[in-house]
PDB file of C-alpha atoms in Angstrom:
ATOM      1  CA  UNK G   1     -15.846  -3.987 -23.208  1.00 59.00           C
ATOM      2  CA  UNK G   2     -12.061  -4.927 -22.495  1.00 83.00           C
ATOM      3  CA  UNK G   3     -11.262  -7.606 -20.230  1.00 94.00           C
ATOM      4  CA  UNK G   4     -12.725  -7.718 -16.656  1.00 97.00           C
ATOM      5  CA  UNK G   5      -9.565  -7.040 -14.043  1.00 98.00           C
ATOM      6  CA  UNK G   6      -9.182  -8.885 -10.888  1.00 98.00           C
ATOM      7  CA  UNK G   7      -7.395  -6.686  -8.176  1.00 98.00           C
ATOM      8  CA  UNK G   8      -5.844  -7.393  -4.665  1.00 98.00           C
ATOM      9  CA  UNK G   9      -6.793  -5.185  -2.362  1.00 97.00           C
ATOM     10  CA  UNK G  10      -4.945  -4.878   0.767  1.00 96.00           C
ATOM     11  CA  UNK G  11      -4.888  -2.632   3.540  1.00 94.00           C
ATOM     12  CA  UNK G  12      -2.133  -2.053   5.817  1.00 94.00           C
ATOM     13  CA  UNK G  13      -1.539  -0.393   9.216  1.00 89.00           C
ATOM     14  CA  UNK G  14       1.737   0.003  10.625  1.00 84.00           C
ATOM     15  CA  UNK G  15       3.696  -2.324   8.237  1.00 86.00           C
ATOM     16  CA  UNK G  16       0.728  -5.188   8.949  1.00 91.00           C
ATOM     17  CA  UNK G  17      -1.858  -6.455   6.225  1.00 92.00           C
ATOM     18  CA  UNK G  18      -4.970  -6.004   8.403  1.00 91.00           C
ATOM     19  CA  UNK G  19      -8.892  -6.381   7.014  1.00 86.00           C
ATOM     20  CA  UNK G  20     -11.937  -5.588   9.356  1.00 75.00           C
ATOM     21  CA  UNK G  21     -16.125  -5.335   8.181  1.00 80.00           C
ATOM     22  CA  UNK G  22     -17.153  -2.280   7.408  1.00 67.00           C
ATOM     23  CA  UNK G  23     -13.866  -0.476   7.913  1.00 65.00           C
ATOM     24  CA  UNK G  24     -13.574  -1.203  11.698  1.00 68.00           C
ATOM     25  CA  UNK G  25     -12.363  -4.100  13.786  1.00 62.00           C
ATOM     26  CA  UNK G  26      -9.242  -4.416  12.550  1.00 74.00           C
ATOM     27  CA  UNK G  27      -7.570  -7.790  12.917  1.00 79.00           C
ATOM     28  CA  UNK G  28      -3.512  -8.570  11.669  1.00 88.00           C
ATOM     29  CA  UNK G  29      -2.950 -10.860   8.739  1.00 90.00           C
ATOM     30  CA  UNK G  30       0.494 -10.706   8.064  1.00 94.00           C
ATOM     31  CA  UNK G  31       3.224  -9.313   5.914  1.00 95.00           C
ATOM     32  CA  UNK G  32       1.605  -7.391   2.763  1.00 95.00           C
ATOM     33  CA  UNK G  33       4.182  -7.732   0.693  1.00 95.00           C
ATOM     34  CA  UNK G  34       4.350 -11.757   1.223  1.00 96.00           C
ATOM     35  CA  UNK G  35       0.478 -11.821   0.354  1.00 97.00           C
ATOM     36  CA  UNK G  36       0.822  -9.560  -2.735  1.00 97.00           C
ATOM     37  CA  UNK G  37       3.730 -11.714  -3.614  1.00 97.00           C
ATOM     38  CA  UNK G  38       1.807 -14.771  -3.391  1.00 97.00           C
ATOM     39  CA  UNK G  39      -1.486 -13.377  -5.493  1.00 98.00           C
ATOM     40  CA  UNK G  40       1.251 -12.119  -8.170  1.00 98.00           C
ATOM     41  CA  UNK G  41       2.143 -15.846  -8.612  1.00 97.00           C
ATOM     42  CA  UNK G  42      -1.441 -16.691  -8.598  1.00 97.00           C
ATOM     43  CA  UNK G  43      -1.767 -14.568 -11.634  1.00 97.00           C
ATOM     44  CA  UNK G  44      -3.532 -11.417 -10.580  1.00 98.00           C
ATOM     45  CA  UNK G  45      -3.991  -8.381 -12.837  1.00 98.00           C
ATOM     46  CA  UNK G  46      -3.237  -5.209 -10.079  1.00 98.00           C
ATOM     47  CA  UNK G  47      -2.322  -5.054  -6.145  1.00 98.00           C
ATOM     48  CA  UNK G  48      -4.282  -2.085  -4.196  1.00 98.00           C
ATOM     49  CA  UNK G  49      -2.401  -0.931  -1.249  1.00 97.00           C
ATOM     50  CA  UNK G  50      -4.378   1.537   0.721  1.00 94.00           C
ATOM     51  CA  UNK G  51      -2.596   3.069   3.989  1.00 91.00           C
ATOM     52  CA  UNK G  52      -5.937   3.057   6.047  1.00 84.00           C
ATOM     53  CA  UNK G  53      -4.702   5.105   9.277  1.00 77.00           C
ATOM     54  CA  UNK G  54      -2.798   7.677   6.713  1.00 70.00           C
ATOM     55  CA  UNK G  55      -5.318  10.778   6.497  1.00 56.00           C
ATOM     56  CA  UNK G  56      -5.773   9.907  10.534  1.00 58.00           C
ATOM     57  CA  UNK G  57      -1.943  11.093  10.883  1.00 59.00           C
ATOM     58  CA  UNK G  58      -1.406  12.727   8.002  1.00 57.00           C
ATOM     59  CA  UNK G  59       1.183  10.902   5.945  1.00 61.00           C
ATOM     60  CA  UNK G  60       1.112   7.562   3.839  1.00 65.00           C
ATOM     61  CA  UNK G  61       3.663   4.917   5.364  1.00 75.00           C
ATOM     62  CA  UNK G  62       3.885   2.987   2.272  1.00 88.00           C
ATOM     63  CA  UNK G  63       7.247   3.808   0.660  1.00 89.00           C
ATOM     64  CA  UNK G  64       8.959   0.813   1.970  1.00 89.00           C
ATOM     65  CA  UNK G  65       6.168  -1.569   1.323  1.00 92.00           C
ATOM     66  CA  UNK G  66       5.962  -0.535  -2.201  1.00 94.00           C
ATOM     67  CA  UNK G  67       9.828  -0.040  -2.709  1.00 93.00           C
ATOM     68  CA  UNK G  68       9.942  -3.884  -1.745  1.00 93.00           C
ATOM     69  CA  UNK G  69       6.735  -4.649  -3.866  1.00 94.00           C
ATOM     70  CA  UNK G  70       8.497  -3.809  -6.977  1.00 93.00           C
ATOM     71  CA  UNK G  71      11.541  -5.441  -6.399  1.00 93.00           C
ATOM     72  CA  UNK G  72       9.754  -8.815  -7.534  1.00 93.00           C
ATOM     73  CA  UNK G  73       6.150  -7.909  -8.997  1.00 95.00           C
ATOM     74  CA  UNK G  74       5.637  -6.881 -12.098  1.00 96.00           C
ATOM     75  CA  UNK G  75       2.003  -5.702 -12.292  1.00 97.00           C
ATOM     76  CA  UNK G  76       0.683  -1.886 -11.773  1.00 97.00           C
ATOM     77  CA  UNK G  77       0.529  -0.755  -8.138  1.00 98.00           C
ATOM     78  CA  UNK G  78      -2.082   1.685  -7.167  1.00 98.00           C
ATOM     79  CA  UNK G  79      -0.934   3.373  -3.590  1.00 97.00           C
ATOM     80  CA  UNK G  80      -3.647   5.539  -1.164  1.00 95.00           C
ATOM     81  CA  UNK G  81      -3.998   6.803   1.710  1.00 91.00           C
ATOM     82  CA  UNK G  82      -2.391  10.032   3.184  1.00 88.00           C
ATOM     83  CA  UNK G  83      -1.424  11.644  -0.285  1.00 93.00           C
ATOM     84  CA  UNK G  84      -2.180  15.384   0.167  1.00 93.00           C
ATOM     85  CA  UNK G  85      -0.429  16.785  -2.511  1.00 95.00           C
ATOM     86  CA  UNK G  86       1.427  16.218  -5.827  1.00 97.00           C
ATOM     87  CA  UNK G  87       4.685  16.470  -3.647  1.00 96.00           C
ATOM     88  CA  UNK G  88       3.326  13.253  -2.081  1.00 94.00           C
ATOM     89  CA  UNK G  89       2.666  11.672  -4.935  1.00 96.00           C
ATOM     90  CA  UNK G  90       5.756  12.346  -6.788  1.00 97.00           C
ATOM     91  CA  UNK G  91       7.066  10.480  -4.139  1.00 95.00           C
ATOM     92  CA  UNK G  92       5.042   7.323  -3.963  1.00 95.00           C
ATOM     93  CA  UNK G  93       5.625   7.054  -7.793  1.00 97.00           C
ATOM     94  CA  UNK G  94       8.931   7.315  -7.558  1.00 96.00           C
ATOM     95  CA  UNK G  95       9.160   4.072  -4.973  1.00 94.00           C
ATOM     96  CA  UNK G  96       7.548   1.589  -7.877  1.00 95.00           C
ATOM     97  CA  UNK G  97       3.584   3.031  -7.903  1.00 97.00           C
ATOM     98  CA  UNK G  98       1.965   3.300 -10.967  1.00 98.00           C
ATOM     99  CA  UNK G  99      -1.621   5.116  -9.777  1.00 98.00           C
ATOM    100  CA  UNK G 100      -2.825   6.770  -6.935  1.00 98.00           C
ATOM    101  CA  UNK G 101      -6.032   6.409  -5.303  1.00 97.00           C
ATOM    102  CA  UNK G 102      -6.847   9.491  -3.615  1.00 97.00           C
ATOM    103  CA  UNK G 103     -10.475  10.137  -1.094  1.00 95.00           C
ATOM    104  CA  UNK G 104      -9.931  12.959   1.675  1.00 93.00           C
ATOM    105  CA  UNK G 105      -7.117  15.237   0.274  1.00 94.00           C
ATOM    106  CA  UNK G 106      -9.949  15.339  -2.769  1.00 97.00           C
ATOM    107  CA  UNK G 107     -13.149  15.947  -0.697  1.00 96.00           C
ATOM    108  CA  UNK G 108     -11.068  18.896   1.307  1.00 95.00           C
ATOM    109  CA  UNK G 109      -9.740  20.344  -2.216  1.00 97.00           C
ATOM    110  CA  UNK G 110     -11.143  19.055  -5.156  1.00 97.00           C
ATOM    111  CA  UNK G 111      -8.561  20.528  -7.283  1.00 98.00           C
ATOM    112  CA  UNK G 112      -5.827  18.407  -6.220  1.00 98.00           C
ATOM    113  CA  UNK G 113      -7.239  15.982  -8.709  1.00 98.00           C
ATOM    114  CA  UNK G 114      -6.565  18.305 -11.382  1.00 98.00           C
ATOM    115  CA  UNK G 115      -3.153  18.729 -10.409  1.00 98.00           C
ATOM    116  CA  UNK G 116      -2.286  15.422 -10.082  1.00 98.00           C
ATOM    117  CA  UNK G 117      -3.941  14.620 -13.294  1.00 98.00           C
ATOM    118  CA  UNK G 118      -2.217  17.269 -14.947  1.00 98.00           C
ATOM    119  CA  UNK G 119       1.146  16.327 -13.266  1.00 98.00           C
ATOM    120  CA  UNK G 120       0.966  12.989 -14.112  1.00 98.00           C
ATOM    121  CA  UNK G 121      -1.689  11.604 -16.816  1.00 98.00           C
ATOM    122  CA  UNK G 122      -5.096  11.174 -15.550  1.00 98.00           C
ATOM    123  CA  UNK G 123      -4.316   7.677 -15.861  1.00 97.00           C
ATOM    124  CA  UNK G 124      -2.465   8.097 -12.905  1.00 98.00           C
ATOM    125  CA  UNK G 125      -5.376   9.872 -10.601  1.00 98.00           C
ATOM    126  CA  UNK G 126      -7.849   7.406  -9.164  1.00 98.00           C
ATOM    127  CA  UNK G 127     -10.750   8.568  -7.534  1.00 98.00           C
ATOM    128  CA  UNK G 128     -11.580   6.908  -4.530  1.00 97.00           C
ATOM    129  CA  UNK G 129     -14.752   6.760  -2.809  1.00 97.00           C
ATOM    130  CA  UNK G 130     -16.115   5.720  -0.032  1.00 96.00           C
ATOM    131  CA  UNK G 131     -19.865   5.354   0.015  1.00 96.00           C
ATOM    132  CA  UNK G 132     -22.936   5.165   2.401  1.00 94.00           C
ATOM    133  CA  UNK G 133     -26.155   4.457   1.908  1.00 94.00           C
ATOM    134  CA  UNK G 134     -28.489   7.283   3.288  1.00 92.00           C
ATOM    135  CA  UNK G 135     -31.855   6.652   4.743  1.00 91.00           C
ATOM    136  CA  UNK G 136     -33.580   8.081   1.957  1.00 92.00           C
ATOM    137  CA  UNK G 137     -32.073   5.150  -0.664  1.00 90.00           C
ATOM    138  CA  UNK G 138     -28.854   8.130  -1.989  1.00 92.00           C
ATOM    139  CA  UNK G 139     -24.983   7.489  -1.025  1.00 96.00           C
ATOM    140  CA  UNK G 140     -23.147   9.715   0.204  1.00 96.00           C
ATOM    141  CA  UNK G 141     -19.089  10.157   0.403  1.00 97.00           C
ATOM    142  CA  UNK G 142     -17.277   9.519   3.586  1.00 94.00           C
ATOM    143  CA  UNK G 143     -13.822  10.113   4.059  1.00 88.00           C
ATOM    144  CA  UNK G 144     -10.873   9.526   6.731  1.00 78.00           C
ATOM    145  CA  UNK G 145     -11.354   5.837   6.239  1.00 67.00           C
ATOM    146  CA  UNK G 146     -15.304   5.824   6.106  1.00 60.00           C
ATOM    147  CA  UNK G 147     -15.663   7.656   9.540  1.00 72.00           C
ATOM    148  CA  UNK G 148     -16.780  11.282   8.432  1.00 78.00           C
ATOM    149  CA  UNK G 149     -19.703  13.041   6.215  1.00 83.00           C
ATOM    150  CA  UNK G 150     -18.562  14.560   3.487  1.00 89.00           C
ATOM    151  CA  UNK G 151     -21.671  15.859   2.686  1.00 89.00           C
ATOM    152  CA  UNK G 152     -21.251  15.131  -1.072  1.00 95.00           C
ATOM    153  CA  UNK G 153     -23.674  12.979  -2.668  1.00 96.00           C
ATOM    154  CA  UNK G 154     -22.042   9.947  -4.374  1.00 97.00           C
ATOM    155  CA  UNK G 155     -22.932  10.109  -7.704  1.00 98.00           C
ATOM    156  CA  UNK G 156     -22.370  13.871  -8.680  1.00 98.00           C
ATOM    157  CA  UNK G 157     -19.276  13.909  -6.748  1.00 98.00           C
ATOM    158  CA  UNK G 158     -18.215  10.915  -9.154  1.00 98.00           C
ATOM    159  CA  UNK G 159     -19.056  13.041 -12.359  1.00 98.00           C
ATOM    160  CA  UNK G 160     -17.189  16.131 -10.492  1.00 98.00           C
ATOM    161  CA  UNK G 161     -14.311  13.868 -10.050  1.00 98.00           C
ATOM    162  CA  UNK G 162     -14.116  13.147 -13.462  1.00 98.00           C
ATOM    163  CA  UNK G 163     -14.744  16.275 -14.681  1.00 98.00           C
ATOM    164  CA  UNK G 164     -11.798  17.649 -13.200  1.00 98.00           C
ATOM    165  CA  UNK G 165      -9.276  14.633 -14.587  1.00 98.00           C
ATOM    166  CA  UNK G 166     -10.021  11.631 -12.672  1.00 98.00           C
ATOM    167  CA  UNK G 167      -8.807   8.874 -14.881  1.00 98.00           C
ATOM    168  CA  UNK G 168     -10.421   6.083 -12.872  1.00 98.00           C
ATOM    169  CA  UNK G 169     -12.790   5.234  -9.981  1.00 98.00           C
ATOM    170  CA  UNK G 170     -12.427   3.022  -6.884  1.00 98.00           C
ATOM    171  CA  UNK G 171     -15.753   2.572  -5.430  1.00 98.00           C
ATOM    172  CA  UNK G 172     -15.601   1.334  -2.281  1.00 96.00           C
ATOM    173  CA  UNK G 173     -19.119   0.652  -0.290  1.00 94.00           C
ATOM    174  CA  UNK G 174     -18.737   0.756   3.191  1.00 92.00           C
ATOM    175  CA  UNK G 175     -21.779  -0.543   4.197  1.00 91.00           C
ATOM    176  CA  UNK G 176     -21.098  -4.464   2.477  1.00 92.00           C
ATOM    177  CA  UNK G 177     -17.046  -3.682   2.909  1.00 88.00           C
ATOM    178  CA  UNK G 178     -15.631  -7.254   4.713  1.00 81.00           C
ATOM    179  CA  UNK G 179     -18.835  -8.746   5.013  1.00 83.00           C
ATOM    180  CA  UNK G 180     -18.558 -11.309   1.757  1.00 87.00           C
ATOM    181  CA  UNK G 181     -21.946 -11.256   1.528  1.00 88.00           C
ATOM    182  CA  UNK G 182     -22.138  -9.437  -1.987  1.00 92.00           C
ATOM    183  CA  UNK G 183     -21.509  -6.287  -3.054  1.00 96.00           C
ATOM    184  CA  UNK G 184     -23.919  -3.120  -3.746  1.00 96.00           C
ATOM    185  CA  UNK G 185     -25.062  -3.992  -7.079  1.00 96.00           C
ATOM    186  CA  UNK G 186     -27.544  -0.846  -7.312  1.00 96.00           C
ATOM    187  CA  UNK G 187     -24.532   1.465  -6.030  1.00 97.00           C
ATOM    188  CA  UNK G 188     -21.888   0.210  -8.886  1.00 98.00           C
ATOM    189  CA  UNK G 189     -24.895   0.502 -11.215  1.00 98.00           C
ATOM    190  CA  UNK G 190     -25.424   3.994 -10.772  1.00 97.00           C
ATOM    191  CA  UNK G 191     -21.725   5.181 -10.989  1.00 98.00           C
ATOM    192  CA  UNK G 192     -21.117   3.199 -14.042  1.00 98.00           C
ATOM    193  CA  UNK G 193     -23.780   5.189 -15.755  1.00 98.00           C
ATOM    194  CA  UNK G 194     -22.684   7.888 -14.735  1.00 98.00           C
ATOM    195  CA  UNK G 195     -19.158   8.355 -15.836  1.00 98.00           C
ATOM    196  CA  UNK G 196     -17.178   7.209 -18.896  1.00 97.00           C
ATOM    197  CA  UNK G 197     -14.053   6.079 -16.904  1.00 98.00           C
ATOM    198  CA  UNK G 198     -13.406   2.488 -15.497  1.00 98.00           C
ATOM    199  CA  UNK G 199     -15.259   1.646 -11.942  1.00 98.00           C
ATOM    200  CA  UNK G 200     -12.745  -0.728  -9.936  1.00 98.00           C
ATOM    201  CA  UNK G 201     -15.309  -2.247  -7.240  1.00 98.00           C
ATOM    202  CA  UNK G 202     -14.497  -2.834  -3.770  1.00 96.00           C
ATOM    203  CA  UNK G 203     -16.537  -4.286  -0.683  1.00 94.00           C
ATOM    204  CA  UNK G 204     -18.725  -7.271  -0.451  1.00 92.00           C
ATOM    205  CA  UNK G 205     -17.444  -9.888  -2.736  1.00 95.00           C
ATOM    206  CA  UNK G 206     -17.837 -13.198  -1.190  1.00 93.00           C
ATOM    207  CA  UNK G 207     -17.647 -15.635  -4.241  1.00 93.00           C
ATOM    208  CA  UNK G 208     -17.205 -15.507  -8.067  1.00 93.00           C
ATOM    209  CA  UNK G 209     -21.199 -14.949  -8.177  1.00 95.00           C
ATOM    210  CA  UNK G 210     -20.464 -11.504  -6.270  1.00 96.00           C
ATOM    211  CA  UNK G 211     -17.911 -10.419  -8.703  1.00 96.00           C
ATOM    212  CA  UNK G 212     -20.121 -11.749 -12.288  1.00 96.00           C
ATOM    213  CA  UNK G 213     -22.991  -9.516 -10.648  1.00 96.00           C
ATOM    214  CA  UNK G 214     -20.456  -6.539  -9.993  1.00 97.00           C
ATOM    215  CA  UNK G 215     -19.403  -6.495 -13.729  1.00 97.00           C
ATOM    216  CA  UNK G 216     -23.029  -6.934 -14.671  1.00 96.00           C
ATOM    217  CA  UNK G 217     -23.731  -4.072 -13.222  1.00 97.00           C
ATOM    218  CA  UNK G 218     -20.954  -2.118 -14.764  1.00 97.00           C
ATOM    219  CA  UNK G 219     -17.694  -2.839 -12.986  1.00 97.00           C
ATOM    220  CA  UNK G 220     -14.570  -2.687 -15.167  1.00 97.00           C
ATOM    221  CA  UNK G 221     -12.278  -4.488 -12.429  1.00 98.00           C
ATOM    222  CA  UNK G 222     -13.011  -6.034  -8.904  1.00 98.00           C
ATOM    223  CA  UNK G 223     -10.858  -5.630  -6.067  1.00 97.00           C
ATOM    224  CA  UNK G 224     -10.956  -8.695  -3.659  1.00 96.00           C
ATOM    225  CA  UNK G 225      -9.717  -8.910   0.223  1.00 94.00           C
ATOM    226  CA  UNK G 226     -11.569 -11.109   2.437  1.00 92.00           C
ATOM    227  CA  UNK G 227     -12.288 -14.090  -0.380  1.00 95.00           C
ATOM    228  CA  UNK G 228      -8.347 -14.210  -0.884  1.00 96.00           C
ATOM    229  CA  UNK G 229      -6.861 -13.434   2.449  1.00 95.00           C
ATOM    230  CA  UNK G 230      -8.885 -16.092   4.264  1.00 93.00           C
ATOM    231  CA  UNK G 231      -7.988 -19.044   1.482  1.00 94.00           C
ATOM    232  CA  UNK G 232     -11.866 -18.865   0.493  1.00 94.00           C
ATOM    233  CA  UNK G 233     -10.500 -19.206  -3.060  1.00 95.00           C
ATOM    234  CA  UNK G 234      -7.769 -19.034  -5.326  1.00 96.00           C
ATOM    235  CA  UNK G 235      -6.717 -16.074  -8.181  1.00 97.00           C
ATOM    236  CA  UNK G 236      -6.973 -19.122 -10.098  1.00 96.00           C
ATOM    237  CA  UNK G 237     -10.186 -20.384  -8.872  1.00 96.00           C
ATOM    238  CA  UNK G 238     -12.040 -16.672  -9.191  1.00 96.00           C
ATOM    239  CA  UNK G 239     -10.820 -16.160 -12.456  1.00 96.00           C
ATOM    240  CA  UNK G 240     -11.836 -20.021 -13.785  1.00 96.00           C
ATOM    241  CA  UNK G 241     -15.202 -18.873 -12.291  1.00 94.00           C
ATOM    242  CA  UNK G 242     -15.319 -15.539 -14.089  1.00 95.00           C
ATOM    243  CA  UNK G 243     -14.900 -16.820 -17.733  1.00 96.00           C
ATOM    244  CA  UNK G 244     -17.192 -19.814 -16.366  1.00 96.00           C
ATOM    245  CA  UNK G 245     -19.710 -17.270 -16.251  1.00 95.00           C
ATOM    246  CA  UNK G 246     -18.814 -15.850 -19.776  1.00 95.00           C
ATOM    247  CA  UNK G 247     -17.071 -13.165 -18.166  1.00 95.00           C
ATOM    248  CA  UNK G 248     -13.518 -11.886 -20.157  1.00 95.00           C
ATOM    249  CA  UNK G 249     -10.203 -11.732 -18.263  1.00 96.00           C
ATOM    250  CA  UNK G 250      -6.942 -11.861 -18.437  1.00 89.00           C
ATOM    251  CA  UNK G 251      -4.807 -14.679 -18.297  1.00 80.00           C
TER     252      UNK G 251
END
């Protein structure tokens, strides 16, 4: 297995890093590009920027954000929210973004993951997702920042994401999202088995234990908020804690 990556995840609304629980309850943190600035110093592997009100309004306001990102970080970029078409994403690339991660525009027409992974590598085309547990123990696949059914069950739409070029996954569960309190170990566990593409992990983590149970259970990369936003730790500190727990990552 290669080496375990550490992401930044940070959502922004209207030029503000914000975080809420469970998607909702949005509070203001700052300027995104001085926190991604400060956890590329602290040595982390990726930033995720994800334009949360986007598919609300129908555009992704990130150009500037990520035009400004690049001017002094030097690690891949993965951009979502609000990307529609390869038009759109021909665009965020061409302001500094290395991937897109792309949830509604795909749920409404699967086959703009084929085009964008035909466009652009698959490499490029991250799947995201954004799951529910159902009463009956199954996830489904919301969309528009985890406030509508899909209808598609979490799994198979995973494989059918794949299937039609996705080059990599971001799993986000909604129901542990913000509430550090650990992550959905049985959810990652079932989407890792089920496709042969790397899972990036997103929701839940709360301490280095979160994260070493996250790549037990299949997770190729974690994508912290909460933990790093609120000083609960370091890059430094998670990643000391990761190969404390024999798990490999990068330097």
């Amino acid at each position: 297995m290669s080496k375990v990556r550490v992401i930044a995840r940070l959502d922004v609304k209207n030029d503000y890093l914000v975080k809420g629980i469970q998607l909702e309850g949005l509070r203001k943190l700052g300027s995104p590009h001085d926190f991604a600035a400060r956890y590329y110093e602290q040595g982390i592997d990726e930033i995720l920027y994800m334009d949360i009100v986007a598919s609300l309004y129908n555009r992704n306001n990130l150009s500037d954000i990520v035009r400004r990102t690049t001017e002094d970080i030097f690690i891949p970029i993965t951009v979502g929210g609000g990307l529609r078409s390869v038009e759109d994403v021909r665009s965020i690339l061409s302001m500094g973004a290395d991937k897109v991660a792309i949830n509604t525009a795909a749920i409404r027409d699967e086959n703009i993951i084929t085009r964008v992974a035909q466009s652009f590598g698959s490499q490029c085309m991250v799947l995201s997702i954004e799951a529910k547990r159902r009463a009956d123990g199954h996830y489904e696949a919301y969309f528009d920042n985890g406030r509508n059914h899909s209808g598609k069950e979490v799994v198979e739409w995973a494989r059918r994401g794949v299937a039609l070029g996705a080059g990599e996954i971001l799993l986000t569960s909604v129901d542990k999202e913000g509430l550090q309190r650990g992550m959905d170990d049985d959810l990652i566990k079932a989407i890792t088995e089920a496709v042969d593409v790397p899972v990036i992990v997103s929701g839940g983590c709360g301490c280095a234990a979160d994260a070493v149970r996250a790549v037990s259970a299949g997770a190729s990369a974690v994508a912290a908020a909460s933990i790093l936003h609120y000083n609960k730790t370091t890059v430094p500190e998670l990643k000391d804690a990761l190969r404390a727990a024999g798990v490999e990552v990068r330097r």
